[in-house]
Structure formats: structure tokens, C-alpha cells
Short mmCIF file of N, CA and C in Angstrom, two decimals:
data_model
loop_
_atom_site.label_atom_id
_atom_site.label_comp_id
_atom_site.label_asym_id
_atom_site.label_seq_id
_atom_site.Cartn_x
_atom_site.Cartn_y
_atom_site.Cartn_z
N MET A 494 -21.25 -30.63 -12.04
CA MET A 494 -21.84 -30.93 -10.75
C MET A 494 -21.24 -32.25 -10.24
N THR A 495 -20.91 -32.28 -9.00
CA THR A 495 -20.32 -33.47 -8.40
C THR A 495 -21.30 -34.64 -8.45
N GLY A 496 -20.77 -35.81 -8.79
CA GLY A 496 -21.60 -37.01 -8.81
C GLY A 496 -22.23 -37.31 -10.15
N PHE A 497 -22.08 -36.40 -11.09
CA PHE A 497 -22.67 -36.60 -12.41
C PHE A 497 -21.56 -36.66 -13.44
N ILE A 498 -21.72 -37.54 -14.41
CA ILE A 498 -20.76 -37.64 -15.50
C ILE A 498 -21.51 -37.57 -16.82
N ASN A 499 -20.82 -37.12 -17.84
CA ASN A 499 -21.41 -37.12 -19.17
C ASN A 499 -21.34 -38.53 -19.73
N GLY A 500 -22.29 -38.86 -20.56
CA GLY A 500 -22.28 -40.18 -21.18
C GLY A 500 -23.67 -40.67 -21.47
N ASP A 501 -23.73 -41.87 -21.96
CA ASP A 501 -24.98 -42.50 -22.35
C ASP A 501 -25.64 -43.11 -21.11
N LYS A 502 -26.76 -42.53 -20.69
CA LYS A 502 -27.44 -43.01 -19.48
C LYS A 502 -27.91 -44.45 -19.61
N ASN A 503 -28.44 -44.80 -20.77
CA ASN A 503 -28.92 -46.17 -20.97
C ASN A 503 -27.79 -47.17 -20.91
N LYS A 504 -26.65 -46.80 -21.49
CA LYS A 504 -25.49 -47.69 -21.46
C LYS A 504 -25.01 -47.88 -20.02
N ALA A 505 -24.92 -46.80 -19.28
CA ALA A 505 -24.50 -46.89 -17.88
C ALA A 505 -25.48 -47.74 -17.07
N TYR A 506 -26.76 -47.53 -17.31
CA TYR A 506 -27.80 -48.28 -16.60
C TYR A 506 -27.65 -49.78 -16.88
N ASN A 507 -27.50 -50.13 -18.15
CA ASN A 507 -27.43 -51.54 -18.54
C ASN A 507 -26.09 -52.19 -18.23
N GLU A 508 -25.01 -51.43 -18.29
CA GLU A 508 -23.68 -52.01 -18.10
C GLU A 508 -23.14 -51.87 -16.68
N LEU A 509 -23.70 -50.95 -15.90
CA LEU A 509 -23.22 -50.76 -14.54
C LEU A 509 -24.27 -51.07 -13.48
N PHE A 510 -25.41 -50.41 -13.58
CA PHE A 510 -26.43 -50.54 -12.54
C PHE A 510 -27.07 -51.92 -12.51
N ILE A 511 -27.49 -52.41 -13.65
CA ILE A 511 -28.15 -53.73 -13.68
C ILE A 511 -27.21 -54.83 -13.19
N PRO A 512 -25.96 -54.91 -13.69
CA PRO A 512 -25.06 -55.96 -13.17
C PRO A 512 -24.80 -55.83 -11.66
N ALA A 513 -24.69 -54.60 -11.16
CA ALA A 513 -24.48 -54.42 -9.72
C ALA A 513 -25.69 -54.90 -8.93
N ALA A 514 -26.89 -54.56 -9.43
CA ALA A 514 -28.12 -55.02 -8.77
C ALA A 514 -28.20 -56.53 -8.76
N GLU A 515 -27.90 -57.15 -9.89
CA GLU A 515 -27.97 -58.61 -9.99
C GLU A 515 -26.96 -59.29 -9.07
N LYS A 516 -25.87 -58.60 -8.79
CA LYS A 516 -24.84 -59.17 -7.92
C LYS A 516 -25.18 -58.96 -6.44
N TYR A 517 -25.60 -57.76 -6.07
CA TYR A 517 -25.73 -57.41 -4.66
C TYR A 517 -27.13 -57.51 -4.07
N PHE A 518 -28.17 -57.28 -4.86
CA PHE A 518 -29.52 -57.32 -4.30
C PHE A 518 -29.89 -58.70 -3.76
N PRO A 519 -29.54 -59.79 -4.44
CA PRO A 519 -29.83 -61.11 -3.85
C PRO A 519 -29.11 -61.33 -2.51
N VAL A 520 -27.92 -60.76 -2.38
CA VAL A 520 -27.19 -60.87 -1.12
C VAL A 520 -27.95 -60.14 -0.01
N LEU A 521 -28.43 -58.93 -0.32
CA LEU A 521 -29.21 -58.18 0.66
C LEU A 521 -30.48 -58.93 1.04
N GLU A 522 -31.16 -59.49 0.05
CA GLU A 522 -32.39 -60.25 0.34
C GLU A 522 -32.10 -61.47 1.21
N LYS A 523 -30.98 -62.13 0.96
CA LYS A 523 -30.60 -63.30 1.75
C LYS A 523 -30.34 -62.92 3.21
N ILE A 524 -29.63 -61.83 3.42
CA ILE A 524 -29.35 -61.36 4.78
C ILE A 524 -30.65 -60.99 5.48
N LEU A 525 -31.52 -60.31 4.75
CA LEU A 525 -32.81 -59.88 5.30
C LEU A 525 -33.65 -61.08 5.74
N LYS A 526 -33.71 -62.10 4.91
CA LYS A 526 -34.48 -63.31 5.24
C LYS A 526 -33.85 -64.06 6.41
N LYS A 527 -32.53 -64.11 6.43
CA LYS A 527 -31.82 -64.85 7.48
C LYS A 527 -32.04 -64.23 8.86
N SER A 528 -32.20 -62.92 8.91
CA SER A 528 -32.38 -62.26 10.22
C SER A 528 -33.67 -62.69 10.90
N GLY A 529 -34.70 -62.98 10.09
CA GLY A 529 -35.97 -63.43 10.64
C GLY A 529 -36.82 -62.34 11.30
N SER A 530 -36.34 -61.10 11.30
CA SER A 530 -37.06 -60.02 11.97
C SER A 530 -37.78 -59.09 11.00
N GLY A 531 -37.51 -59.25 9.71
CA GLY A 531 -38.05 -58.31 8.74
C GLY A 531 -37.13 -57.12 8.52
N PHE A 532 -36.06 -57.08 9.32
CA PHE A 532 -35.06 -56.03 9.22
C PHE A 532 -33.69 -56.70 9.12
N PHE A 533 -32.64 -55.92 8.93
CA PHE A 533 -31.32 -56.53 8.79
C PHE A 533 -30.76 -57.01 10.12
N GLY A 534 -31.18 -56.41 11.21
CA GLY A 534 -30.77 -56.88 12.52
C GLY A 534 -31.75 -57.90 13.07
N LYS A 535 -31.25 -58.90 13.76
CA LYS A 535 -32.13 -59.96 14.30
C LYS A 535 -33.11 -59.43 15.34
N ASN A 536 -32.75 -58.34 16.01
CA ASN A 536 -33.59 -57.81 17.08
C ASN A 536 -34.41 -56.60 16.66
N GLY A 537 -34.54 -56.36 15.38
CA GLY A 537 -35.33 -55.22 14.92
C GLY A 537 -34.48 -54.21 14.18
N PRO A 538 -35.06 -53.05 13.88
CA PRO A 538 -34.37 -52.07 13.04
C PRO A 538 -33.14 -51.47 13.70
N THR A 539 -32.15 -51.22 12.85
CA THR A 539 -30.92 -50.54 13.25
C THR A 539 -30.64 -49.46 12.21
N TRP A 540 -29.53 -48.75 12.39
CA TRP A 540 -29.17 -47.70 11.43
C TRP A 540 -28.99 -48.28 10.04
N VAL A 541 -28.58 -49.54 9.93
CA VAL A 541 -28.40 -50.18 8.62
C VAL A 541 -29.72 -50.20 7.86
N ASP A 542 -30.80 -50.49 8.55
CA ASP A 542 -32.12 -50.51 7.91
C ASP A 542 -32.50 -49.14 7.39
N PHE A 543 -32.22 -48.10 8.17
CA PHE A 543 -32.54 -46.74 7.73
C PHE A 543 -31.72 -46.38 6.49
N TYR A 544 -30.44 -46.72 6.54
CA TYR A 544 -29.56 -46.40 5.40
C TYR A 544 -30.01 -47.13 4.13
N ILE A 545 -30.21 -48.43 4.23
CA ILE A 545 -30.57 -49.21 3.04
C ILE A 545 -31.95 -48.80 2.52
N SER A 546 -32.89 -48.52 3.40
CA SER A 546 -34.22 -48.11 2.93
C SER A 546 -34.14 -46.79 2.18
N GLU A 547 -33.25 -45.90 2.60
CA GLU A 547 -33.11 -44.63 1.88
C GLU A 547 -32.37 -44.80 0.56
N GLU A 548 -31.44 -45.72 0.50
CA GLU A 548 -30.80 -46.02 -0.79
C GLU A 548 -31.82 -46.58 -1.77
N ILE A 549 -32.70 -47.44 -1.29
CA ILE A 549 -33.76 -48.00 -2.14
C ILE A 549 -34.67 -46.88 -2.62
N THR A 550 -35.03 -45.97 -1.73
CA THR A 550 -35.88 -44.84 -2.09
C THR A 550 -35.22 -43.99 -3.17
N THR A 551 -33.95 -43.68 -2.99
CA THR A 551 -33.23 -42.86 -3.96
C THR A 551 -33.13 -43.55 -5.31
N LEU A 552 -32.72 -44.80 -5.32
CA LEU A 552 -32.59 -45.53 -6.59
C LEU A 552 -33.94 -45.69 -7.27
N SER A 553 -34.99 -45.90 -6.50
CA SER A 553 -36.33 -46.02 -7.08
C SER A 553 -36.77 -44.72 -7.73
N GLY A 554 -36.31 -43.60 -7.18
CA GLY A 554 -36.63 -42.30 -7.76
C GLY A 554 -35.98 -42.10 -9.11
N PHE A 555 -34.78 -42.59 -9.27
CA PHE A 555 -34.06 -42.47 -10.54
C PHE A 555 -34.58 -43.46 -11.57
N ALA A 556 -34.87 -44.65 -11.13
CA ALA A 556 -35.29 -45.72 -12.05
C ALA A 556 -36.41 -46.51 -11.37
N PRO A 557 -37.67 -46.13 -11.57
CA PRO A 557 -38.79 -46.77 -10.87
C PRO A 557 -38.86 -48.29 -11.02
N ASP A 558 -38.40 -48.84 -12.13
CA ASP A 558 -38.46 -50.28 -12.34
C ASP A 558 -37.23 -51.03 -11.82
N PHE A 559 -36.31 -50.31 -11.20
CA PHE A 559 -35.04 -50.90 -10.79
C PHE A 559 -35.21 -52.08 -9.84
N PHE A 560 -36.26 -52.06 -9.03
CA PHE A 560 -36.47 -53.10 -8.02
C PHE A 560 -37.58 -54.07 -8.39
N LYS A 561 -38.00 -54.07 -9.65
CA LYS A 561 -39.14 -54.91 -10.03
C LYS A 561 -38.91 -56.40 -9.75
N ASN A 562 -37.68 -56.85 -9.78
CA ASN A 562 -37.36 -58.25 -9.50
C ASN A 562 -36.96 -58.48 -8.04
N TYR A 563 -37.05 -57.44 -7.24
CA TYR A 563 -36.59 -57.53 -5.85
C TYR A 563 -37.69 -57.01 -4.92
N ARG A 564 -38.82 -57.69 -4.97
CA ARG A 564 -40.00 -57.28 -4.19
C ARG A 564 -39.74 -57.30 -2.69
N ASP A 565 -38.87 -58.21 -2.24
CA ASP A 565 -38.58 -58.26 -0.80
C ASP A 565 -37.90 -56.98 -0.33
N LEU A 566 -37.08 -56.38 -1.18
CA LEU A 566 -36.42 -55.13 -0.81
C LEU A 566 -37.41 -53.97 -0.77
N ILE A 567 -38.35 -53.96 -1.70
CA ILE A 567 -39.38 -52.92 -1.68
C ILE A 567 -40.27 -53.09 -0.44
N ALA A 568 -40.64 -54.32 -0.12
CA ALA A 568 -41.45 -54.58 1.08
C ALA A 568 -40.68 -54.15 2.33
N PHE A 569 -39.38 -54.42 2.35
CA PHE A 569 -38.53 -54.00 3.46
C PHE A 569 -38.55 -52.48 3.61
N LYS A 570 -38.37 -51.76 2.50
CA LYS A 570 -38.39 -50.29 2.54
C LYS A 570 -39.71 -49.79 3.11
N GLU A 571 -40.81 -50.37 2.68
CA GLU A 571 -42.13 -49.98 3.18
C GLU A 571 -42.25 -50.27 4.68
N ARG A 572 -41.69 -51.38 5.12
CA ARG A 572 -41.73 -51.74 6.54
C ARG A 572 -40.99 -50.68 7.37
N VAL A 573 -39.83 -50.27 6.89
CA VAL A 573 -39.06 -49.24 7.60
C VAL A 573 -39.84 -47.92 7.59
N HIS A 574 -40.35 -47.55 6.43
CA HIS A 574 -41.05 -46.27 6.32
C HIS A 574 -42.37 -46.24 7.09
N ASN A 575 -42.88 -47.40 7.45
CA ASN A 575 -44.12 -47.47 8.22
C ASN A 575 -43.91 -47.65 9.72
N LEU A 576 -42.66 -47.62 10.15
CA LEU A 576 -42.40 -47.66 11.59
C LEU A 576 -43.10 -46.45 12.22
N PRO A 577 -43.81 -46.65 13.33
CA PRO A 577 -44.56 -45.54 13.93
C PRO A 577 -43.71 -44.30 14.20
N GLU A 578 -42.46 -44.51 14.57
CA GLU A 578 -41.58 -43.38 14.88
C GLU A 578 -41.17 -42.60 13.64
N LEU A 579 -41.31 -43.19 12.46
CA LEU A 579 -40.88 -42.55 11.22
C LEU A 579 -42.01 -42.18 10.28
N LYS A 580 -43.13 -42.84 10.41
CA LYS A 580 -44.20 -42.75 9.41
C LYS A 580 -44.63 -41.31 9.11
N ASN A 581 -44.91 -40.52 10.13
CA ASN A 581 -45.34 -39.14 9.90
C ASN A 581 -44.25 -38.31 9.26
N TYR A 582 -43.02 -38.50 9.70
CA TYR A 582 -41.91 -37.75 9.11
C TYR A 582 -41.76 -38.10 7.62
N ILE A 583 -41.73 -39.38 7.31
CA ILE A 583 -41.57 -39.82 5.92
C ILE A 583 -42.69 -39.24 5.06
N LYS A 584 -43.89 -39.25 5.57
CA LYS A 584 -45.05 -38.77 4.81
C LYS A 584 -44.99 -37.26 4.57
N SER A 585 -44.45 -36.52 5.53
CA SER A 585 -44.47 -35.06 5.43
C SER A 585 -43.17 -34.44 4.92
N ARG A 586 -42.12 -35.21 4.80
CA ARG A 586 -40.85 -34.61 4.39
C ARG A 586 -40.89 -34.18 2.93
N LYS A 587 -40.06 -33.22 2.63
CA LYS A 587 -39.96 -32.70 1.27
C LYS A 587 -39.34 -33.76 0.37
N GLN A 588 -39.94 -33.96 -0.78
CA GLN A 588 -39.40 -34.91 -1.75
C GLN A 588 -38.34 -34.22 -2.59
N THR A 589 -37.17 -34.81 -2.65
CA THR A 589 -36.07 -34.26 -3.44
C THR A 589 -35.58 -35.32 -4.42
N PRO A 590 -34.90 -34.89 -5.48
CA PRO A 590 -34.42 -35.88 -6.45
C PRO A 590 -33.34 -36.79 -5.90
N MET A 591 -32.67 -36.40 -4.84
CA MET A 591 -31.61 -37.23 -4.27
C MET A 591 -31.78 -37.33 -2.79
#
């Protein structure tokens, strides 16, 4: 199946995912705080917010504790998912593994 490789999941998680999170998640949090809007754009949500919130959702599905040290990113995802224009859709959409 495309996107999947054989190997030790724990090793990949510890040697690839954790170091990537430690490198990039603080950068995302810094940009988010700098915008002052609660979103990545200074004037409110943009497509970037939708994309990043869905990446957070997907990664959280694979590894629920992945964002435990990045509460600002989880709060951001909730903010996007609670936008009035999206809230009902997010709540009613089919949950998939990816």
C-alpha cells in the first residue's frame, strides 16, 4: 500500500517523528503566536489554517500523545474546528484513519 513501509513502528516514531516534532512544532507555535489572531494569518483563518489543523487531526489519530507538549497547536486545531462555518461539518463528517 502506498505510504506504508515495513519496519519497527516504535523505532520510526522515536527516531523520525519525535525529532521532526521537536524541530518544527515550536516553529509553528511561534508563527501562530506572532500572528496575534489565533490563526496563522494576521487577519484570521486562511487555507493554511485548514491544512495544518487537518494535519494535526491526522497525526493525533495515529499517535494520540503526539501533541502532549504542544497544547497551543491542539488549541489552534480546536479553534479552527469550532469556526461556525465548519463546526457542523466537522462534527458530522465520517471519521477515517487518514
